[in-house]
Coordinates of C-alpha atoms in Angstrom, one line a residue:
M14 CA 113.6 109.7 97.6
D15 CA 112.6 107.6 100.6
A16 CA 109.0 106.3 100.9
I17 CA 108.2 106.1 104.6
N18 CA 105.1 104.3 106.0
P19 CA 103.5 106.9 108.2
A20 CA 101.7 104.3 110.3
T21 CA 105.0 102.7 111.4
G22 CA 107.7 105.1 110.5
E23 CA 109.5 102.4 108.5
R24 CA 111.2 103.0 105.2
I25 CA 109.4 101.1 102.5
A26 CA 111.7 101.8 99.6
T27 CA 114.2 104.3 98.2
Y28 CA 114.0 105.8 94.7
E29 CA 116.8 107.5 92.8
P30 CA 115.8 111.0 91.6
D31 CA 116.1 111.7 87.9
S32 CA 119.3 113.3 86.9
A33 CA 119.6 116.3 84.5
S34 CA 120.2 113.9 81.6
D35 CA 117.2 111.8 82.7
I36 CA 115.0 114.9 82.6
E37 CA 116.3 115.9 79.2
A38 CA 115.5 112.4 77.8
T39 CA 112.0 112.5 79.3
L40 CA 111.3 115.9 77.7
A41 CA 112.6 114.7 74.3
R42 CA 110.5 111.6 74.4
A43 CA 107.4 113.7 75.3
D44 CA 108.1 116.1 72.4
D45 CA 108.5 113.2 70.0
A46 CA 105.5 111.3 71.2
F47 CA 103.2 114.4 70.8
A48 CA 103.9 114.6 67.1
D49 CA 102.3 111.2 66.5
W50 CA 99.8 111.1 69.4
R51 CA 98.0 114.3 68.4
E52 CA 97.3 112.7 65.0
R53 CA 95.8 109.6 66.4
P54 CA 92.0 109.4 65.9
I55 CA 90.2 110.3 69.1
R56 CA 88.4 107.0 69.0
E57 CA 91.8 105.2 69.4
R58 CA 92.7 107.4 72.3
E59 CA 89.3 106.6 73.9
E60 CA 89.9 102.9 73.5
L61 CA 93.3 103.2 75.2
L62 CA 91.8 105.1 78.1
A63 CA 89.2 102.4 78.5
A64 CA 92.0 99.9 78.6
A65 CA 93.7 101.9 81.4
G66 CA 90.4 101.6 83.3
D67 CA 90.6 97.9 82.9
V68 CA 94.2 97.8 84.2
L69 CA 93.2 99.8 87.3
R70 CA 90.3 97.3 88.1
E71 CA 92.5 94.3 87.5
N72 CA 95.2 95.6 89.9
K73 CA 93.1 97.7 92.3
R74 CA 94.1 95.8 95.5
K75 CA 97.8 96.2 94.6
Y76 CA 97.5 99.9 93.9
A77 CA 95.4 100.5 97.0
E78 CA 97.9 98.8 99.2
L79 CA 100.7 100.9 97.7
M80 CA 98.7 104.1 98.6
T81 CA 98.1 102.9 102.1
E82 CA 101.8 102.1 102.6
E83 CA 103.1 105.4 101.3
M84 CA 100.6 107.9 102.7
G85 CA 98.4 106.1 105.2
K86 CA 95.0 106.1 103.5
P87 CA 92.7 103.4 105.1
I88 CA 92.6 100.5 102.7
S89 CA 88.9 100.6 102.1
Q90 CA 89.2 104.3 101.0
A91 CA 92.2 103.4 98.8
V92 CA 90.3 100.7 97.0
S93 CA 87.5 103.2 96.4
E94 CA 90.0 105.7 95.0
V95 CA 91.3 103.2 92.4
E96 CA 87.7 102.4 91.4
K97 CA 87.0 106.1 91.0
C98 CA 90.0 106.4 88.7
A99 CA 88.6 103.6 86.6
W100 CA 85.3 105.5 86.5
I101 CA 86.9 108.7 85.1
C102 CA 88.6 106.5 82.5
D103 CA 85.2 105.1 81.5
H104 CA 83.7 108.6 81.5
Y105 CA 86.1 110.1 79.0
A106 CA 86.4 107.0 77.0
E107 CA 82.6 107.4 76.4
H108 CA 82.3 111.2 76.2
A109 CA 85.5 112.7 75.0
S110 CA 84.5 112.6 71.3
A111 CA 81.3 114.5 72.1
Y112 CA 83.0 117.0 74.3
L113 CA 85.5 117.8 71.6
Q114 CA 83.1 118.0 68.6
P115 CA 83.6 121.2 66.6
D116 CA 81.1 123.9 67.4
G117 CA 79.5 125.7 64.5
H118 CA 78.9 129.5 64.3
P119 CA 76.7 131.8 62.1
A120 CA 78.4 132.5 58.8
P121 CA 77.8 134.3 55.6
P122 CA 76.4 132.4 52.6
G123 CA 78.9 130.0 51.1
A124 CA 81.1 129.9 54.3
N125 CA 81.4 127.4 57.1
V126 CA 82.8 128.6 60.4
E127 CA 83.5 126.4 63.4
T128 CA 85.6 126.2 66.5
V129 CA 87.9 123.1 66.6
Y130 CA 89.8 121.8 69.6
D131 CA 93.5 121.0 69.0
P132 CA 95.8 119.7 71.7
L133 CA 98.6 122.0 73.0
G134 CA 101.5 119.5 73.6
P135 CA 103.3 118.2 76.7
V136 CA 101.5 119.2 79.9
L137 CA 103.3 119.2 83.3
A138 CA 101.2 118.1 86.2
V139 CA 102.4 118.8 89.8
M140 CA 100.3 116.6 92.0
P141 CA 99.9 116.1 95.8
W142 CA 100.1 113.0 98.0
N143 CA 96.6 113.1 99.6
F144 CA 94.8 111.4 96.7
P145 CA 97.9 110.0 94.9
F146 CA 96.0 108.2 92.1
W147 CA 92.8 110.2 91.7
Q148 CA 94.5 113.6 91.4
V149 CA 96.7 112.2 88.6
F150 CA 93.9 110.5 86.7
R151 CA 91.8 113.7 87.1
F152 CA 94.3 115.4 84.8
A153 CA 95.5 112.5 82.7
A154 CA 92.2 111.0 81.5
P155 CA 90.9 114.2 79.8
Y156 CA 94.1 115.8 78.8
L157 CA 95.7 112.7 77.2
T158 CA 92.5 111.9 75.4
A159 CA 92.3 115.4 74.0
G160 CA 95.7 114.6 72.3
N161 CA 98.2 116.1 74.8
V162 CA 101.0 114.1 76.5
G163 CA 101.5 114.1 80.2
L164 CA 104.5 114.7 82.5
L165 CA 103.9 113.9 86.1
K166 CA 105.9 115.5 88.9
H167 CA 104.3 113.7 91.9
A168 CA 104.8 114.5 95.6
S169 CA 108.1 113.2 96.9
N170 CA 106.5 111.0 99.6
V171 CA 104.6 108.9 97.0
P172 CA 107.2 107.9 94.5
G173 CA 105.9 104.3 94.3
C174 CA 102.4 105.6 93.3
A175 CA 104.0 107.8 90.7
T176 CA 105.8 104.9 89.0
A177 CA 102.8 102.7 89.3
I178 CA 100.6 105.2 87.4
E179 CA 103.1 105.2 84.6
E180 CA 102.9 101.4 84.6
V181 CA 99.1 101.6 84.2
F182 CA 99.3 103.6 81.0
R183 CA 102.2 101.4 79.7
E184 CA 100.2 98.2 80.4
A185 CA 97.1 99.7 78.7
G186 CA 99.1 100.1 75.5
Y187 CA 99.9 103.8 75.4
P188 CA 102.8 104.7 73.1
E189 CA 106.1 105.4 74.7
G190 CA 106.4 109.0 75.9
V191 CA 102.6 109.8 76.1
F192 CA 102.6 109.6 79.9
Q193 CA 105.9 109.8 81.9
T194 CA 106.8 110.3 85.5
L195 CA 109.6 112.7 86.5
L196 CA 111.1 111.7 89.9
I197 CA 112.3 115.2 90.8
G198 CA 112.1 117.6 93.7
S199 CA 110.2 120.8 93.8
E200 CA 113.4 122.8 93.1
A201 CA 113.5 121.3 89.6
V202 CA 110.0 122.3 88.6
D203 CA 110.8 125.8 87.4
D204 CA 113.4 124.6 84.9
V205 CA 111.0 121.9 83.5
L206 CA 108.1 124.3 83.2
A207 CA 110.3 126.9 81.5
D208 CA 111.4 124.4 78.8
D209 CA 110.0 125.3 75.4
R210 CA 108.7 121.8 74.9
V211 CA 106.4 122.0 77.9
R212 CA 103.3 123.9 76.8
A213 CA 101.1 124.1 79.9
A214 CA 100.9 123.1 83.6
T215 CA 98.3 122.0 86.1
L216 CA 98.9 121.9 89.9
T217 CA 97.0 120.7 92.8
G218 CA 98.5 121.7 96.1
S219 CA 99.3 124.5 98.5
G220 CA 99.0 128.2 97.8
P221 CA 102.8 128.9 97.8
A222 CA 103.3 126.0 95.3
G223 CA 100.5 127.3 93.1
R224 CA 101.9 130.8 93.1
A225 CA 105.4 129.6 92.2
V226 CA 104.1 127.6 89.3
A227 CA 101.8 130.4 88.1
A228 CA 104.7 132.9 88.3
T229 CA 107.0 130.7 86.2
A230 CA 104.2 129.9 83.7
G231 CA 103.3 133.5 83.4
E232 CA 106.8 134.5 82.7
N233 CA 106.8 132.0 79.9
L234 CA 103.2 132.7 78.7
K235 CA 102.0 129.2 79.4
K236 CA 98.4 128.2 80.4
T237 CA 97.9 126.9 83.9
V238 CA 95.1 125.4 86.0
L239 CA 95.5 125.6 89.7
E240 CA 93.4 123.7 92.4
L241 CA 94.7 124.9 95.7
G242 CA 93.6 124.7 99.4
G243 CA 90.2 125.1 100.9
S244 CA 88.5 126.0 104.1
D245 CA 85.0 124.7 103.1
P246 CA 82.0 125.8 105.2
F247 CA 79.4 123.2 106.2
V248 CA 76.3 125.2 106.9
V249 CA 73.6 123.7 109.1
L250 CA 70.4 125.7 109.0
D251 CA 67.6 125.5 111.6
D252 CA 65.4 123.2 109.5
A253 CA 68.2 120.6 108.7
D254 CA 68.0 116.9 109.3
L255 CA 70.5 116.9 112.2
D256 CA 71.1 113.2 112.3
E257 CA 72.0 113.1 108.6
A258 CA 74.0 116.3 108.7
A259 CA 76.0 115.2 111.7
E260 CA 76.8 111.7 110.2
T261 CA 77.7 113.2 106.9
G262 CA 79.6 116.1 108.4
A263 CA 81.8 113.8 110.6
W264 CA 82.7 111.8 107.5
A265 CA 83.2 114.9 105.4
R266 CA 85.7 116.2 107.9
N267 CA 87.6 113.0 108.6
L268 CA 87.6 111.2 105.3
N269 CA 91.2 110.5 104.2
G270 CA 92.4 111.5 107.7
G271 CA 90.9 115.0 107.1
Q272 CA 93.6 115.5 104.5
S273 CA 91.5 116.9 101.7
C274 CA 91.1 120.3 100.1
I275 CA 87.3 119.8 99.9
A276 CA 86.9 118.5 103.4
A277 CA 84.2 120.1 105.6
K278 CA 86.4 122.3 107.8
R279 CA 84.2 125.1 109.2
F280 CA 80.9 124.0 110.6
V281 CA 78.5 127.1 110.6
V282 CA 75.5 126.2 112.7
H283 CA 72.2 128.1 113.3
T284 CA 71.7 128.9 117.0
D285 CA 68.3 127.1 117.2
V286 CA 69.9 123.7 116.5
Y287 CA 73.5 124.4 117.7
D288 CA 73.5 122.4 120.9
A289 CA 71.6 119.4 119.4
F290 CA 73.9 119.4 116.3
I291 CA 77.1 119.6 118.4
D292 CA 76.0 116.7 120.5
R293 CA 75.4 114.6 117.4
L294 CA 78.6 115.7 115.7
V295 CA 80.8 114.8 118.7
E296 CA 79.1 111.5 119.0
E297 CA 79.7 110.7 115.3
V298 CA 83.3 111.8 115.5
E299 CA 84.0 109.7 118.6
S300 CA 82.5 106.7 116.9
L301 CA 85.1 106.7 114.2
T302 CA 87.7 103.9 114.3
V303 CA 91.3 105.2 114.3
G304 CA 94.0 102.7 113.7
D305 CA 95.9 100.5 111.3
P306 CA 95.1 101.7 107.8
T307 CA 95.6 98.1 106.4
D308 CA 92.6 97.0 108.5
G309 CA 89.3 97.2 106.6
A310 CA 87.5 98.4 109.7
T311 CA 89.6 101.5 110.1
D312 CA 88.0 104.8 109.4
V313 CA 90.9 107.2 110.1
G314 CA 94.5 106.3 109.5
P315 CA 97.7 108.2 110.2
Q316 CA 98.5 111.7 108.9
A317 CA 100.8 111.4 105.9
S318 CA 104.0 112.3 107.9
P319 CA 105.0 113.3 111.5
D320 CA 106.0 116.8 110.2
L321 CA 102.5 117.3 108.8
M322 CA 100.9 116.1 112.1
D323 CA 103.1 118.5 114.1
D324 CA 102.1 121.4 111.9
L325 CA 98.4 120.5 112.4
H326 CA 98.8 120.3 116.2
E327 CA 100.6 123.6 116.3
Q328 CA 97.5 125.2 114.6
V329 CA 95.2 123.5 117.0
Q330 CA 97.2 124.5 120.0
Q331 CA 97.3 128.1 118.9
S332 CA 93.6 128.1 118.5
I333 CA 93.1 126.7 122.0
D334 CA 95.5 129.3 123.4
A335 CA 93.4 131.9 121.7
G336 CA 90.2 130.6 123.4
A337 CA 88.8 127.7 121.4
T338 CA 87.2 124.9 123.4
V339 CA 88.0 121.3 122.8
L340 CA 84.9 119.1 122.7
T341 CA 86.7 115.9 121.7
G342 CA 90.2 115.0 120.7
G343 CA 92.8 117.7 120.6
G344 CA 96.2 116.1 120.0
P345 CA 98.4 113.3 118.8
L346 CA 97.5 109.8 119.9
D347 CA 100.0 108.1 122.3
R348 CA 101.0 105.3 119.9
D349 CA 103.6 104.7 117.2
G350 CA 102.9 106.4 113.9
A351 CA 101.6 109.9 112.9
F352 CA 98.1 109.4 114.4
Y353 CA 96.0 112.4 115.4
E354 CA 92.8 112.3 117.3
P355 CA 89.6 113.3 115.4
T356 CA 88.9 116.7 117.0
V357 CA 86.1 119.1 117.4
L358 CA 86.7 122.7 118.4
A359 CA 84.0 125.1 119.5
E360 CA 83.9 128.8 120.5
V361 CA 86.6 129.4 117.9
P362 CA 87.9 133.0 118.1
E363 CA 88.1 135.1 115.0
G364 CA 91.5 135.2 113.5
C365 CA 93.0 132.1 115.1
P366 CA 94.2 129.3 112.8
A367 CA 91.1 127.2 113.1
D368 CA 89.1 130.2 111.9
S369 CA 91.3 131.8 109.2
E370 CA 93.7 129.0 108.0
E371 CA 93.3 125.6 106.4
L372 CA 93.6 122.8 108.9
F373 CA 94.7 119.9 106.8
G374 CA 93.8 117.1 109.2
P375 CA 90.9 115.6 111.2
V376 CA 89.9 118.9 113.1
A377 CA 86.5 120.4 112.8
A378 CA 85.9 124.1 113.8
V379 CA 82.3 124.9 114.8
F380 CA 80.7 128.4 114.7
E381 CA 77.3 129.5 116.1
V382 CA 75.3 132.0 114.0
E383 CA 72.0 133.7 114.8
N384 CA 70.3 133.5 111.4
E385 CA 70.6 132.6 107.7
A386 CA 72.1 135.9 106.7
E387 CA 74.8 135.5 109.4
A388 CA 75.4 132.0 108.2
I389 CA 76.1 133.2 104.7
E390 CA 78.4 135.9 106.0
K391 CA 80.4 133.5 108.1
A392 CA 80.6 131.0 105.2
N393 CA 82.1 133.7 103.0
D394 CA 84.5 135.0 105.8
T395 CA 87.5 133.4 104.2
E396 CA 90.0 134.0 101.4
F397 CA 89.4 130.4 100.2
G398 CA 86.6 129.5 97.8
L399 CA 86.8 125.8 96.8
G400 CA 83.6 124.1 98.0
A401 CA 80.6 124.5 100.4
S402 CA 77.8 122.3 101.8
V403 CA 74.4 123.6 103.0
W404 CA 72.0 121.5 105.0
T405 CA 68.2 122.3 105.1
E406 CA 65.0 120.4 104.5
D407 CA 63.8 123.2 102.2
R408 CA 65.5 122.6 98.8
D409 CA 64.6 126.0 97.5
R410 CA 66.1 127.6 100.6
G411 CA 69.2 125.5 100.1
R412 CA 69.6 126.5 96.5
R413 CA 69.2 130.2 97.5
V414 CA 71.8 130.0 100.2
A415 CA 74.2 128.0 98.1
R416 CA 74.0 130.5 95.4
Q417 CA 75.2 133.2 97.8
I418 CA 78.3 131.3 99.0
D419 CA 81.5 132.2 97.1
A420 CA 82.9 128.9 96.1
G421 CA 83.6 126.9 92.9
C422 CA 81.1 124.2 93.9
T423 CA 78.2 124.1 96.4
Y424 CA 76.3 121.1 97.5
V425 CA 72.9 121.0 99.3
N426 CA 72.4 118.1 101.7
Q427 CA 75.5 116.4 100.4
L428 CA 79.2 116.5 101.1
V429 CA 81.5 118.3 98.6
R430 CA 83.0 115.8 96.1
S431 CA 84.7 115.8 92.7
D432 CA 82.7 113.9 90.0
P433 CA 83.8 113.4 86.4
R434 CA 80.4 114.6 85.2
V435 CA 80.6 118.1 86.6
P436 CA 83.2 120.9 86.6
F437 CA 85.5 121.1 89.6
G438 CA 87.7 124.0 90.8
G439 CA 87.8 127.1 93.0
V440 CA 87.8 130.8 93.3
G441 CA 89.9 133.2 95.4
I442 CA 93.1 131.7 96.8
S443 CA 91.6 128.2 96.1
G444 CA 92.8 128.6 92.5
Y445 CA 91.4 129.0 89.0
G446 CA 90.4 126.9 86.0
R447 CA 88.2 123.9 86.0
E448 CA 88.9 120.1 85.9
L449 CA 86.5 117.3 84.9
S450 CA 83.5 117.2 82.6
E451 CA 83.5 119.1 79.3
A452 CA 85.0 122.2 80.9
G453 CA 88.0 120.2 82.1
I454 CA 88.9 118.5 78.8
K455 CA 88.8 121.9 77.1
E456 CA 91.3 123.7 79.5
F457 CA 94.3 122.5 77.6
V458 CA 93.3 122.8 74.0
N459 CA 93.6 125.5 71.3
R460 CA 90.1 126.7 70.6
K461 CA 90.8 127.3 67.0
T462 CA 88.5 129.2 64.7
L463 CA 88.3 127.5 61.3
W464 CA 86.7 129.6 58.6
V465 CA 86.2 127.9 55.2
E466 CA 84.7 129.6 52.1

């Protein structure tokens, strides 16, 4: 596995993939570790998680630089990502015990009935490259603290991040085998998931990858949580604060180089404010600094690889050929590295890639609608259903419109984000199940009824 710096095209390091015997040893360690780990008092598991948060804070610059090197995230955003991982450790270190308290039920005289929450066992996590630390801690913090053990199959272009995360848990004092990284390709996932020692799986990634994991898990009757792609609408109504909406919208589309499932991708704008909003959005997009991701002043770094950039540009070009108008950007930058211009497309025809597909890069598609009802209709005109953002000065109106959008999470006057305190996940082809908060920690437990007379 070669780690390639997408800003320079240089090879950073080469990692040897795990052999069949390595995989077997990893699974055996996980199975052995679970037998002891599940019996640890939850307070001990919370204390270890708090220690992992400390390790992250102590090494945040080192881990941030590793992310920037491997997948091109601007360094300021990479530092923020490590800090967010420490926050999720803090959250579950404080709240896991309360989340997993037994729930009582009505019972006949002389009986006590409750639901208790027991861990399942080794959980396989298939994780993406775009948030290489956050996506992993989003699964590891709750699931390990619930008493499961973790097996990470990370994206092949961030092997250094994968091994560094294992280092975090080791330095925090976790027992051997409680969290392990598998350096394997996608072709090996089916065999690992089918192994009897693996009890469940979670995946964040593409639709095809999600379907493949769900199919194998289904054949083996194993629980899964899938967080897949998104084509999130960013709805701007006629009474929105246009300056704030444009500033936030430009950031929501271009954060992390636009490589985010919950990025604002389809801007649905009321006709009464369409021209004014477009002018502001283009101005905000053009003000973003594109460049060296190691520079703290950079807003937008490279795409994660030249191949991904080429795929994005093909979608943009097909949309332009279908009739979309380029208001700014529109192609790769003439420089070394996989840099793509922050782009705004208007007059986007129905059915072209910018309308119907997920564009995983810094490209905003803008749609003009006549009224609120049409805005809701356009927001829901997609197979995806991850997040949505609605902008209006009337909070009651925003709540009403947000309730009518088919998505796992809807935000009014705020960009879509994942937060440890609230459930996160999608509907439709954006996946199923929930991560984070109490809902997330209970995804991979046995909700056991305990009746005592």
